[in-house]
CSV table of C-alpha atoms in Angstrom, one decimal:
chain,number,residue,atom,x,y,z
R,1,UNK,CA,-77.8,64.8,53.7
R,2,UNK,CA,-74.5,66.0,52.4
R,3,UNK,CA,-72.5,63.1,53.7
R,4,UNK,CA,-74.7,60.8,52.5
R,5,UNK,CA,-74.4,62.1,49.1
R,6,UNK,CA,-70.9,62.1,49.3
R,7,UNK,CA,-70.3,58.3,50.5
R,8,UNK,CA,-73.2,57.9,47.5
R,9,UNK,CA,-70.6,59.6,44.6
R,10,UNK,CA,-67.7,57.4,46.3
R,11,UNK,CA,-69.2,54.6,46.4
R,12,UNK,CA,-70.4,54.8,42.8
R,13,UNK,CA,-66.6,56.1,41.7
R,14,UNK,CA,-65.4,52.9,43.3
R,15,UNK,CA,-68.1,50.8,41.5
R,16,UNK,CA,-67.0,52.8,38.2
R,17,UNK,CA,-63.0,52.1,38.6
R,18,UNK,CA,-63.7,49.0,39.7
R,19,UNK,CA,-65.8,48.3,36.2
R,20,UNK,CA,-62.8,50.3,34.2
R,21,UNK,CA,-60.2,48.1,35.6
R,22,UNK,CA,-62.1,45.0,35.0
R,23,UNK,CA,-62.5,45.8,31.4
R,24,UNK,CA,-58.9,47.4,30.9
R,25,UNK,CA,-57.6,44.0,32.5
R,26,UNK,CA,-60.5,41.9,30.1
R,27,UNK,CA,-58.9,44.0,26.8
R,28,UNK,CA,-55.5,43.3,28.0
R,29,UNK,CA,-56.2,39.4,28.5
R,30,UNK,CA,-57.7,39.5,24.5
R,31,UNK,CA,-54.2,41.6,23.6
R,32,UNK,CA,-52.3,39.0,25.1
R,33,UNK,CA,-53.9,36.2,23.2
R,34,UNK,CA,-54.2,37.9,19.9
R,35,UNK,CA,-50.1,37.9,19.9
R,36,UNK,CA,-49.9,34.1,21.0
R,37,UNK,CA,-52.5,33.2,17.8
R,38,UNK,CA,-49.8,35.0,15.8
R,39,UNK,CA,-46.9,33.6,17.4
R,40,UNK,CA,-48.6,30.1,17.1
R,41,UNK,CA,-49.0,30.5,13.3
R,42,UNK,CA,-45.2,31.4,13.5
R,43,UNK,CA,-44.1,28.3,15.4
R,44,UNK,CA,-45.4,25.7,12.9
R,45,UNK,CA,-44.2,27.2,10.1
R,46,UNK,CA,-40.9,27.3,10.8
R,47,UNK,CA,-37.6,25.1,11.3
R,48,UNK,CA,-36.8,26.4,15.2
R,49,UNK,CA,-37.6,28.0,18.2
R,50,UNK,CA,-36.0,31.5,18.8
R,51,UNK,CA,-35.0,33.2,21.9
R,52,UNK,CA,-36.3,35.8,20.6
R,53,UNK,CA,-39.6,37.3,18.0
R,54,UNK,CA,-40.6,40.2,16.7
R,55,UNK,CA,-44.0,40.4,16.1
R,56,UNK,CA,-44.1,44.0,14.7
R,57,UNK,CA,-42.2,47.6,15.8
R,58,UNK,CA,-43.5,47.4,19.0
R,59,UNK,CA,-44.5,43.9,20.0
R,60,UNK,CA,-41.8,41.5,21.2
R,61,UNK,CA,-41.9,38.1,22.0
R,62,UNK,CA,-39.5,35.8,24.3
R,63,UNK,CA,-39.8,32.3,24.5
R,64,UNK,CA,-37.7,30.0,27.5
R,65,UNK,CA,-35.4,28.8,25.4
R,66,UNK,CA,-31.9,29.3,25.9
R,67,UNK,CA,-29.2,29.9,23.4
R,68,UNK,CA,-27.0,27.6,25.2
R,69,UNK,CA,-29.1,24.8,24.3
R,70,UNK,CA,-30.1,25.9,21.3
R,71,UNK,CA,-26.5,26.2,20.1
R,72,UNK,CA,-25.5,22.5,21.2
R,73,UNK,CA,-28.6,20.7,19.6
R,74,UNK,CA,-28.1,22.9,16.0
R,75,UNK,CA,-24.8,21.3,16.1
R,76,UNK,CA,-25.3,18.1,17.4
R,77,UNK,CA,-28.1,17.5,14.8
R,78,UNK,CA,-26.2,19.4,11.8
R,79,UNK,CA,-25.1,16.5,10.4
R,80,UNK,CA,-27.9,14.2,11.3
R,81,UNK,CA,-28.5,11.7,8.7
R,82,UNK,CA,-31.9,10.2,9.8
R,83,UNK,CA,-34.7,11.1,7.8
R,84,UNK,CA,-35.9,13.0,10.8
R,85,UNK,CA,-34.5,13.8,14.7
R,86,UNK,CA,-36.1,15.7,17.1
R,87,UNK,CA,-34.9,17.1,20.5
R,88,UNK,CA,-36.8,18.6,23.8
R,89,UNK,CA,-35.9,19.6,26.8
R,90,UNK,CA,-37.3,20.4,29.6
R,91,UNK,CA,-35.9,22.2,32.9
R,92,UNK,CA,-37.9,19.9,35.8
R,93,UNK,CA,-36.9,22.7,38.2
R,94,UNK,CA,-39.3,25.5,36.7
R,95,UNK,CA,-41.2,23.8,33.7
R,96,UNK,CA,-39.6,26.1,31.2
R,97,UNK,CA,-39.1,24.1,27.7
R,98,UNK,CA,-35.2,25.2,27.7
R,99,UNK,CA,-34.2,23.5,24.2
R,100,UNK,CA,-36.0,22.1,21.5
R,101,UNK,CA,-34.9,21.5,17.9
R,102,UNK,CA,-35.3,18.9,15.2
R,103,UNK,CA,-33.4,18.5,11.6
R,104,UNK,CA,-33.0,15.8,9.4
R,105,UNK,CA,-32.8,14.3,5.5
R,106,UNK,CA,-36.6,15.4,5.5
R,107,UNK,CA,-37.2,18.8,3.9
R,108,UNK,CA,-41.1,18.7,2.6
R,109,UNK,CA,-42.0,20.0,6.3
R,110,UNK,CA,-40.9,22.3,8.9
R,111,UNK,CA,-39.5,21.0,11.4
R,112,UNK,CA,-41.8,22.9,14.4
R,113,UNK,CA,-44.6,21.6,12.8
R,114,UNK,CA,-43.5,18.0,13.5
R,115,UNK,CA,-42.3,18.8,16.8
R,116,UNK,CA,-45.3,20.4,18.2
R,117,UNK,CA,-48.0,18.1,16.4
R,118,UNK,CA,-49.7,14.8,17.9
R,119,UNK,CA,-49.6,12.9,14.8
R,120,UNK,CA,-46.6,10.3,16.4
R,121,UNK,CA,-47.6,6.8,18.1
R,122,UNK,CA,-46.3,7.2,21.9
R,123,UNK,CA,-45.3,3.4,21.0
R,124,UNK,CA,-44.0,1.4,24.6
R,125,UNK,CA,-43.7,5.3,26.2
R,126,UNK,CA,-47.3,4.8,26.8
R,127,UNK,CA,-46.0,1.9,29.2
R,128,UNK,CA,-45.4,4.5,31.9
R,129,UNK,CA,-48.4,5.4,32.2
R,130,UNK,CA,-49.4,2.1,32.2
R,131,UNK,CA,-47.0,1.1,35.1
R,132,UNK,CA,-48.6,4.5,37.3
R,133,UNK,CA,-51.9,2.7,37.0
R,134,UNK,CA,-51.1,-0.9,37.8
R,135,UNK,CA,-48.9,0.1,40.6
R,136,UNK,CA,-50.7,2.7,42.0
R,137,UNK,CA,-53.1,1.3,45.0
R,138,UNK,CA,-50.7,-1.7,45.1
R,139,UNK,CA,-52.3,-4.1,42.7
R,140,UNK,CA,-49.2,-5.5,41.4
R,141,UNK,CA,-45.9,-4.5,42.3
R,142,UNK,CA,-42.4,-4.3,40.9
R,143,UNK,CA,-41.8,-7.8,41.8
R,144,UNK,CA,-44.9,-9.7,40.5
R,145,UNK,CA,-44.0,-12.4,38.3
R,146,UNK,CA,-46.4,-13.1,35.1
R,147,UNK,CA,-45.4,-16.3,32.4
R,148,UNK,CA,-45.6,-15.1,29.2
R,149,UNK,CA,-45.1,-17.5,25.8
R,150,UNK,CA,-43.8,-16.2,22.6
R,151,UNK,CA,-41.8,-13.2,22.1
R,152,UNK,CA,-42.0,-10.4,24.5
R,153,UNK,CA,-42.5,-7.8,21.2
R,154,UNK,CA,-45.5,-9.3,20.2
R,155,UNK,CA,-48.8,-9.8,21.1
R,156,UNK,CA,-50.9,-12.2,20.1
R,157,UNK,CA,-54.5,-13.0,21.5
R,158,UNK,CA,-53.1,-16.6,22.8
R,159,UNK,CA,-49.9,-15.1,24.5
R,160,UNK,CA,-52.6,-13.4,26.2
R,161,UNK,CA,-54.4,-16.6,27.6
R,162,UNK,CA,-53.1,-18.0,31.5
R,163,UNK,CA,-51.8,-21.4,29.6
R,164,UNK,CA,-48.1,-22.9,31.0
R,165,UNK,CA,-46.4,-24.6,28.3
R,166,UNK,CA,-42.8,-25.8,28.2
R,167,UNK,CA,-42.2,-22.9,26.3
R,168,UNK,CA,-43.6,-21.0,29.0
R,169,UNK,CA,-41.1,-17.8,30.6
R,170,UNK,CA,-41.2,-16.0,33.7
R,171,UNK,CA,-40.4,-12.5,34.6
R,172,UNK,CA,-41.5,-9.8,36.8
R,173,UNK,CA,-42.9,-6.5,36.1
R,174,UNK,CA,-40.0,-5.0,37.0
R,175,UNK,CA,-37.9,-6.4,34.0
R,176,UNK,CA,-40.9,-6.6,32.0
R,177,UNK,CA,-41.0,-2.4,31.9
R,178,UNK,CA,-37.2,-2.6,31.4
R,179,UNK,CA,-37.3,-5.0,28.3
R,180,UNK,CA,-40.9,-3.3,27.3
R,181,UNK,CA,-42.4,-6.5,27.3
R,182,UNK,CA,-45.8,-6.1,25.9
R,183,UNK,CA,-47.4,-9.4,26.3
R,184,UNK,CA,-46.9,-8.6,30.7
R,185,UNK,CA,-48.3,-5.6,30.3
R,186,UNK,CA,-51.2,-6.9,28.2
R,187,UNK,CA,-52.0,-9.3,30.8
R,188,UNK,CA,-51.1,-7.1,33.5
R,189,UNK,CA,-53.9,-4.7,32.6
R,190,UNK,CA,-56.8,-7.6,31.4
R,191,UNK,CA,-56.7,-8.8,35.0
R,192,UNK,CA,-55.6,-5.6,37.5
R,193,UNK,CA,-56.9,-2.7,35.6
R,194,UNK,CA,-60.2,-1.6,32.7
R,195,UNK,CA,-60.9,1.1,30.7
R,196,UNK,CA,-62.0,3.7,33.0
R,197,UNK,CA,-58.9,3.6,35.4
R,198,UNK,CA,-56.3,3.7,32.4
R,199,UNK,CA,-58.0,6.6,30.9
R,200,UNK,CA,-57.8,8.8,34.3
R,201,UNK,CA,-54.4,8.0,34.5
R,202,UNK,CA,-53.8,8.9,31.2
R,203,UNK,CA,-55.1,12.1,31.9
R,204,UNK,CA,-52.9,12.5,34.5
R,205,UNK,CA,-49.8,12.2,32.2
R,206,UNK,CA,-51.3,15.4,30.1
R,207,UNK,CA,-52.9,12.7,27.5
R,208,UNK,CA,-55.8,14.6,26.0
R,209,UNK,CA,-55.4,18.0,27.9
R,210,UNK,CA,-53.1,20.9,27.4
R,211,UNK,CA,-49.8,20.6,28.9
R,212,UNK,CA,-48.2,24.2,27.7
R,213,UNK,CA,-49.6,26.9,29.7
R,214,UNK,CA,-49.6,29.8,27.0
R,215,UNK,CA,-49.4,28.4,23.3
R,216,UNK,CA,-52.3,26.7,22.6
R,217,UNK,CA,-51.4,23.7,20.2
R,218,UNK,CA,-53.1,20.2,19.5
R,219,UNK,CA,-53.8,18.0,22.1
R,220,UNK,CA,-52.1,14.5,22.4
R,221,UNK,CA,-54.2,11.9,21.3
R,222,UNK,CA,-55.8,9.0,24.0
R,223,UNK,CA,-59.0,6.5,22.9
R,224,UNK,CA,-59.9,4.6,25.9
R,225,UNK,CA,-59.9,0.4,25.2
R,226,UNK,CA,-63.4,-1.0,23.7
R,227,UNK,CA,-62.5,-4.5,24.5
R,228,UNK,CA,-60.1,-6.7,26.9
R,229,UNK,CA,-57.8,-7.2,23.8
R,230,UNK,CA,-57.6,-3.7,22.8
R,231,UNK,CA,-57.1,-2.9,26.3
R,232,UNK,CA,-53.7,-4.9,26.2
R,233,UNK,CA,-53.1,-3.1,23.1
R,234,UNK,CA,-53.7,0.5,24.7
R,235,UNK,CA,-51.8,-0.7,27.7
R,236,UNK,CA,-48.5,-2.1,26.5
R,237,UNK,CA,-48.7,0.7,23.8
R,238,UNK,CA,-49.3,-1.7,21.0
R,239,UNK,CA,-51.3,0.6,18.8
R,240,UNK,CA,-51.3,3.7,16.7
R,241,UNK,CA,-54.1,5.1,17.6
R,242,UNK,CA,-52.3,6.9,21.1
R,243,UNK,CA,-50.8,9.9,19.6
R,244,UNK,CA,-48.6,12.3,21.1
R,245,UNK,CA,-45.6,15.3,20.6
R,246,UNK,CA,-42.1,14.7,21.2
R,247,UNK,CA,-42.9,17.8,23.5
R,248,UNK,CA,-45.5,15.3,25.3
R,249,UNK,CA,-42.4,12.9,25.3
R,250,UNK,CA,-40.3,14.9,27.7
R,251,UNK,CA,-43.5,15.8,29.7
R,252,UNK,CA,-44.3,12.0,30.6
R,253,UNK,CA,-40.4,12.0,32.2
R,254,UNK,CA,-41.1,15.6,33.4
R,255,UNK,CA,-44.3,14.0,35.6
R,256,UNK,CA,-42.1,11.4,36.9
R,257,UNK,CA,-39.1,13.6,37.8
R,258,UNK,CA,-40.6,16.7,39.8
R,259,UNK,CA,-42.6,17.2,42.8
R,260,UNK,CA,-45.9,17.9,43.7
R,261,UNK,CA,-47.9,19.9,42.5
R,262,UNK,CA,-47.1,18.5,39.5
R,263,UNK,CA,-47.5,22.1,36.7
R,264,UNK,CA,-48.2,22.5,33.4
R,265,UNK,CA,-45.2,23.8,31.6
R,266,UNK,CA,-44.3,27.4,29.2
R,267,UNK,CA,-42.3,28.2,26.4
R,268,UNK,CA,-43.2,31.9,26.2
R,269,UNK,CA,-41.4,33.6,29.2
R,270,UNK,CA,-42.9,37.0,28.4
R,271,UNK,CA,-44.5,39.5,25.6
R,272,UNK,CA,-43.9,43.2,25.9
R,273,UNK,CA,-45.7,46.3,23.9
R,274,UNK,CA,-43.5,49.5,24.0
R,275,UNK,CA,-41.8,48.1,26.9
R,276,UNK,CA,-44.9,47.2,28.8
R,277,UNK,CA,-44.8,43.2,30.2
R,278,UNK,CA,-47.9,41.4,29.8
R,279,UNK,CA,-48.1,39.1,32.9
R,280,UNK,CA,-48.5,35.2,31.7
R,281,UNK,CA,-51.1,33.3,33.0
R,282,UNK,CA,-50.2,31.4,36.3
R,283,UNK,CA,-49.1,27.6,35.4
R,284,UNK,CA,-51.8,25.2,36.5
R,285,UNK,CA,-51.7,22.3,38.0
R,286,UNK,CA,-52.1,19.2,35.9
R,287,UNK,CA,-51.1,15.9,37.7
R,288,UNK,CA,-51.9,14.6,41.1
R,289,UNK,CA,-50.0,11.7,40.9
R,290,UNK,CA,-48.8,10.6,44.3
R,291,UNK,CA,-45.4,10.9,45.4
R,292,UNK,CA,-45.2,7.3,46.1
R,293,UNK,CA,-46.3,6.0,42.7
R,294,UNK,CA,-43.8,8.7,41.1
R,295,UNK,CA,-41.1,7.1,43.1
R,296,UNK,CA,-41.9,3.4,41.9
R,297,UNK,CA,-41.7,4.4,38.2
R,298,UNK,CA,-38.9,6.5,38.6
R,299,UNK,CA,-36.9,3.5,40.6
R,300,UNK,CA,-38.5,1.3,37.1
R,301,UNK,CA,-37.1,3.8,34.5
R,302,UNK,CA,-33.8,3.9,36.5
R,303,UNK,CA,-33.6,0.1,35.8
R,304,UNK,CA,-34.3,0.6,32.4
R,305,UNK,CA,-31.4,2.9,32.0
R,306,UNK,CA,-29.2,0.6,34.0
R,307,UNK,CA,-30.0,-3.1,32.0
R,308,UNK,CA,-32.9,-2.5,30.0
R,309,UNK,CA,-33.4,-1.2,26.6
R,310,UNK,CA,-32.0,2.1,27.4
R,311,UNK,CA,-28.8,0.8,29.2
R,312,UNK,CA,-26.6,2.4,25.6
R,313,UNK,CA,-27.9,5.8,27.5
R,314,UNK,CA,-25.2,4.9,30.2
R,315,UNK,CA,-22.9,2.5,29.2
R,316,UNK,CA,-19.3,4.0,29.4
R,317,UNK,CA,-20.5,7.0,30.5
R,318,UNK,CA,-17.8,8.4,33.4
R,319,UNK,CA,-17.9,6.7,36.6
R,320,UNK,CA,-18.3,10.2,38.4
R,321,UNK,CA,-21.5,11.3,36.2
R,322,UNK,CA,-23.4,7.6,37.4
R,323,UNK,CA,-22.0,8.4,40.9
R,324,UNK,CA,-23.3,11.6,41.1
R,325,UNK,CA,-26.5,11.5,38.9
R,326,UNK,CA,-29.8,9.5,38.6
R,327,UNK,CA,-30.5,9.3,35.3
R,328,UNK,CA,-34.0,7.2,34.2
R,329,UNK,CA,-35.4,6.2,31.1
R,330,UNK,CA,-37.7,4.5,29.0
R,331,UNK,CA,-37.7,3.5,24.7
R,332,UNK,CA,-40.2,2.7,22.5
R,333,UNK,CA,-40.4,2.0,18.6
R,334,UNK,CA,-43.0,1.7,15.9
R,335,UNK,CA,-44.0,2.4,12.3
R,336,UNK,CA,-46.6,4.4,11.6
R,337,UNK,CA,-47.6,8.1,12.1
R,338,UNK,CA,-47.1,11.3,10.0
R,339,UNK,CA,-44.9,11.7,7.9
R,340,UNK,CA,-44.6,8.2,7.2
R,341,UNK,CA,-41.6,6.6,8.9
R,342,UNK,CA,-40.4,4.4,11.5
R,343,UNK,CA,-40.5,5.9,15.2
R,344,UNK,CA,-37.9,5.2,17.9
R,345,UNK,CA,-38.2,6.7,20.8
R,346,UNK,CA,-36.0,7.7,23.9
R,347,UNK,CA,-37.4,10.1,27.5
R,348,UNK,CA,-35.6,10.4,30.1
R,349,UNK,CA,-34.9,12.4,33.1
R,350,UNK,CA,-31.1,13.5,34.5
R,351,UNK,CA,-31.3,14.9,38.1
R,352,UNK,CA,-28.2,15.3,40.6
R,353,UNK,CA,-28.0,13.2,43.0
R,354,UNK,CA,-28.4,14.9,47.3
R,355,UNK,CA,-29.3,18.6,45.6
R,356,UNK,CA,-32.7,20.2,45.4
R,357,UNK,CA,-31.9,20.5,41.9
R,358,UNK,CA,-34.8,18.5,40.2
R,359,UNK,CA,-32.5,18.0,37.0
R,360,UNK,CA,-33.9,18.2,33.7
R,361,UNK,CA,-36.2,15.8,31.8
R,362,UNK,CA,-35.7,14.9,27.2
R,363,UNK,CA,-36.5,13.6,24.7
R,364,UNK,CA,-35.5,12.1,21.6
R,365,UNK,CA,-37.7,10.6,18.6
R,366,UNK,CA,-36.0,9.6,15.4
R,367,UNK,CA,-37.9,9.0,12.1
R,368,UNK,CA,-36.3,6.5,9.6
R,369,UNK,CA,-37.6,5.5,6.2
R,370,UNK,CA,-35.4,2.9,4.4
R,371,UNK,CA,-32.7,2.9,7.2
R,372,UNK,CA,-31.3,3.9,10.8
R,373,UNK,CA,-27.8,5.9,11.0
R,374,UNK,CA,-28.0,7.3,14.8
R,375,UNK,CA,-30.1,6.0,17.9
R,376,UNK,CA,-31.6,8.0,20.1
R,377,UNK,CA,-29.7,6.7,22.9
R,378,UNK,CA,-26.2,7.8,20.8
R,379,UNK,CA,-28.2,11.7,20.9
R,380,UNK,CA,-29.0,11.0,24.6
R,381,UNK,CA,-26.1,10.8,25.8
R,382,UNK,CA,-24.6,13.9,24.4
R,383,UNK,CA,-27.6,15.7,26.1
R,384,UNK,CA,-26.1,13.9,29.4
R,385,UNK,CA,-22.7,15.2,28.6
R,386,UNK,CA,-23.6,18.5,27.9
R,387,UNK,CA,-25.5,18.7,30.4
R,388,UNK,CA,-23.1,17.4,33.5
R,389,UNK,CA,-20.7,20.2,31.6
R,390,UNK,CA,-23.0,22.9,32.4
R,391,UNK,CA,-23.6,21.9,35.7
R,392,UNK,CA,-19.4,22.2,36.8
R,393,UNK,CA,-19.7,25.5,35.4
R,394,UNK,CA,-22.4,27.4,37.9
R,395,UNK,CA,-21.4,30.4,36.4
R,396,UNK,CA,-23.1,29.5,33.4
R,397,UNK,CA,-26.0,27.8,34.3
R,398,UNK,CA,-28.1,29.4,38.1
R,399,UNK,CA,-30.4,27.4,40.0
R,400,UNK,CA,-33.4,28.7,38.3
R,401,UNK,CA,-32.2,27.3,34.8
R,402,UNK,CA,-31.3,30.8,33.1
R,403,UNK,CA,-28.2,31.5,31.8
């Protein structure tokens, strides 16, 4: 009787620990989010990301940007005379958001709050996606040929028609991603592709979802086609009603760039209480794009930044950095969004070439009102600098991406 009453009183003081930890761990988890509502308060009202917050006395806060970065985009974009330039980078290596700034002629609103808001068209970005869907299962491939009549910027309902004319061009999809052809991909989608299929794969590229894993901030924005000709639209990016981040921007490079499992990525490495580290939630995956279909679009955004409308990105860049780095890319421009402006857009990715280093992945969206002063490609390619400089200095920059 006396043993059984003992294993009885263990068995209950497990059960009772067991319910204390559970509860310590479920007041800790409400702790941990209570800071992040502050901290996400403190992120859209202000003009940049710091290494570094203080919450109160006791409560710090440190994001995965590094002061490296930080340093070289402040002074790259000091004397930016667009209306409105935003940078982010991400490290495709550990998913850490490692720089992100923006600064311009525009002073009504903080700069965060245009960074990390879904209120910009994704314009001919949205054409990677696109390309993930068409390709995947084979249904087209690089080298499928469509005709196309009119110009390749356009898109008409009769450019959309299968009618050869003497005015009639052909090119393949291949060239047609490179020169963001939107009439190809309008047809491309009408007869390989519906609705449904794009949407999935949209999903798939973080469209709709949350894509940070511990800052919870609006969703980009993806409405699936209601008829074939808003299906071209949505396809060939066409339309202002896909709305994404310039966060979002480096992400859809980011999917391309890294290997399975494909995660969503942070920008809060850590938050401590009197010295006490709250554990971050484990990074989820988010894309199960195959590895095959990543390669395709990655060969296609190579192209792009080899002859397409990203080749500024490269041109007389030094023989040695397009020897020893891939670098990929894809543009896109449109007028519309909030605040009101033009939007050219530049993501790419810049890997090493024969290293397990997965490189990193950018992005670049410049806002104009009455006029352009500096491309994105012209801001890209400092990135590319910088970055190739930090990498012949391993001293500076470890394998994990901290400094």
């Amino acid at each position: 009787m006396i043993i059984v009453a003992l294993t009885s009183s263990v068995v209950m003081a497990i059960v009772y620990l067991n319910i204390l930890n559970k509860n310590r761990e479920e007041k800790t988890k409400l702790e941990y989010y209570s800071y992040i509502n502050q901290l996400h308060d403190i992120f859209l009202n202000s003009d940049e990301v710091k290494r570094e917050y203080v919450l109160d006395e006791k409560i710090k806060v440190k994001t995965t940007v590094e002061e490296e970065w930080q340093v070289f985009l402040k002074k790259m974009l000091k004397r930016n005379s667009n209306f409105f330039t935003s940078v982010a980078i991400i490290d495709n290596n550990t998913g850490r958001i490692i720089g992100v700034y923006g600064n311009g002629r525009n002073k009504l609103q903080k700069a965060n709050n245009i960074i990390f808001s879904p209120t910009h068209p994704a314009a001919s970005l949205f054409k990677i996606v696109s390309s993930a869907e068409l390709l995947q299962n084979q249904k087209i491939s690089p080298d499928t040929k469509f005709s196309y009549r009119g110009r390749g910027t356009t898109l008409y309902k009769y450019q959309l028609k299968d009618k050869i004319t003497k005015w009639s061009r052909k090119i393949n999809f291949k060239k047609a991603f490179a020169f963001s052809n939107n009439v190809i991909f309008g047809k491309a989608a009408i007869k390989n592709s519906n609705a449904v299929e794009l949407s999935e794969m949209a999903y798939e590229f973080g469209f709709n979802r949350d894509i940070l894993t511990n800052l919870d901030l609006q969703l980009s924005k993806f409405r699936p086609a209601t008829d074939q000709y808003n299906l071209a639209e949505v396809a060939s990016g066409f339309n202002k009603k896909t709305l994404t981040t310039p966060i979002h921007a480096a992400f859809l490079s980011y999917v391309v760039a890294s290997k399975n499992p494909v995660k969503t990525i942070s920008i809060i490495e850590n938050i401590s209480k009197n010295n006490i580290i709250f554990v971050n939630p484990e990074r989820k995956v988010i894309s199960h794009v195959s590895e095959s279909l990543r390669e395709d679009v990655y060969n296609l955004m190579e192209f792009t930044a080899l002859s397409g409308t990203a080749r500024s990105l490269t041109r007389r860049l030094r023989y040695n950095v397009k020897k020893n780095y891939s670098i990929g890319a894809k543009t896109g421009s449109i007028t519309g969004g909030l605040p009101k402006g033009k939007r050219e857009w530049l993501t790419f990715f810049v890997k090493p070439n024969g290293e397990d280093d997965l490189g990193i992945s950018v992005s670049i969206m410049n806002i104009y009102k009455d006029k352009w002063y500096q491309k994105p490609t012209y801001f890209g390619k400092k990135v590319i600098k910088h970055y190739v400089k930090l990498k012949s200095e391993p001293k500076r920059l470890t394998s994990s991406g901290r400094n």
